[in-house]
XYZ file of C-alpha atoms in Angstrom:
100
model
C 2.179 -3.230 -6.493
C 3.526 -0.553 -4.160
C 5.347 -3.144 -2.042
C 7.145 -4.668 -5.012
C 8.113 -1.206 -6.267
C 9.360 -0.278 -2.809
C 11.386 -3.494 -2.485
C 12.885 -3.040 -5.941
C 13.770 0.575 -5.250
C 15.205 -0.299 -1.840
C 17.467 -2.949 -3.360
C 18.456 -0.561 -6.167
C 19.407 2.138 -3.665
C 21.390 -0.327 -1.547
C 23.198 -1.550 -4.639
C 23.995 1.984 -5.776
C 25.292 2.992 -2.350
C 27.378 -0.198 -2.087
C 28.896 0.439 -5.530
C 29.643 4.043 -4.596
C 31.346 2.934 -1.374
C 33.499 0.479 -3.308
C 34.452 3.190 -5.775
C 35.373 5.587 -2.978
C 37.519 2.935 -1.286
C 39.256 2.215 -4.573
C 39.701 5.945 -5.204
C 41.257 6.385 -1.769
C 43.853 3.741 -2.620
C 44.762 5.287 -5.976
C 45.977 8.728 -6.960
C 45.909 10.978 -9.957
C 43.377 11.106 -12.756
C 42.025 7.597 -12.106
C 41.178 8.522 -8.515
C 39.321 11.614 -9.700
C 37.349 9.542 -12.221
C 36.422 7.045 -9.515
C 35.295 9.824 -7.185
C 33.134 11.341 -9.922
C 31.522 7.963 -10.662
C 30.909 7.457 -6.949
C 29.229 10.841 -6.663
C 27.071 10.037 -9.700
C 25.989 6.769 -8.061
C 25.132 8.575 -4.833
C 23.129 11.152 -6.775
C 21.227 8.340 -8.484
C 20.501 6.733 -5.099
C 19.248 10.050 -3.741
C 17.035 10.523 -6.774
C 15.505 7.053 -6.344
C 14.922 7.728 -2.643
C 13.158 10.981 -3.502
C 10.991 9.155 -6.048
C 9.972 6.631 -3.390
C 9.215 9.437 -0.950
C 7.020 11.188 -3.517
C 5.170 7.940 -4.265
C 4.647 7.301 -0.538
C 3.271 10.794 -0.027
C 0.925 10.430 -2.992
C -0.289 7.031 -1.760
C -0.872 8.333 1.756
C -2.889 11.246 0.377
C -5.042 8.824 -1.613
C -5.586 6.627 1.449
C -6.491 9.639 3.589
C -8.972 10.868 0.996
C -10.559 7.417 0.714
C -10.799 7.117 4.500
C -12.326 10.569 4.808
C -14.877 9.741 2.118
C -15.802 6.473 3.871
C -16.215 8.193 7.235
C -18.360 10.921 5.673
C -20.619 8.333 4.045
C -20.768 5.929 7.028
C -20.262 7.878 10.266
C -21.901 5.350 12.610
C -20.075 2.412 11.066
C -16.797 4.323 11.422
C -17.559 5.012 15.094
C -18.369 1.331 15.694
C -15.170 0.190 13.970
C -13.094 2.689 15.971
C -14.713 1.598 19.230
C -14.088 -2.066 18.406
C -10.451 -1.455 17.608
C -10.084 0.595 20.785
C -11.625 -2.227 22.813
C -9.273 -4.803 21.293
C -6.214 -2.619 21.892
C -7.375 -2.023 25.475
C -7.722 -5.764 26.061
C -4.280 -6.479 24.647
C -2.688 -3.757 26.760
C -4.484 -4.853 29.952
C -3.190 -8.435 29.540
C 0.378 -7.256 29.823
């Protein structure tokens, strides 16, 4: 669920930034009131992209807090299992590194 939301938001932000860039290029080529309108629309699109990026950041922070809490709870309930898992992962990483 989080991955699909992240992908959707990422594509939305890219689209908004691309649209804003196009508007700014068009505004640079024109003058007068139309150029000002295009600049304002471009700034609105950039603000929307920033807002979406901040929403994704907040969701990522919230998810990481949940994962950390779950991990802490698991380690508190199963300390020896956590030590064994950590040692096993360390051994595997050590073997991979030593093969290089």
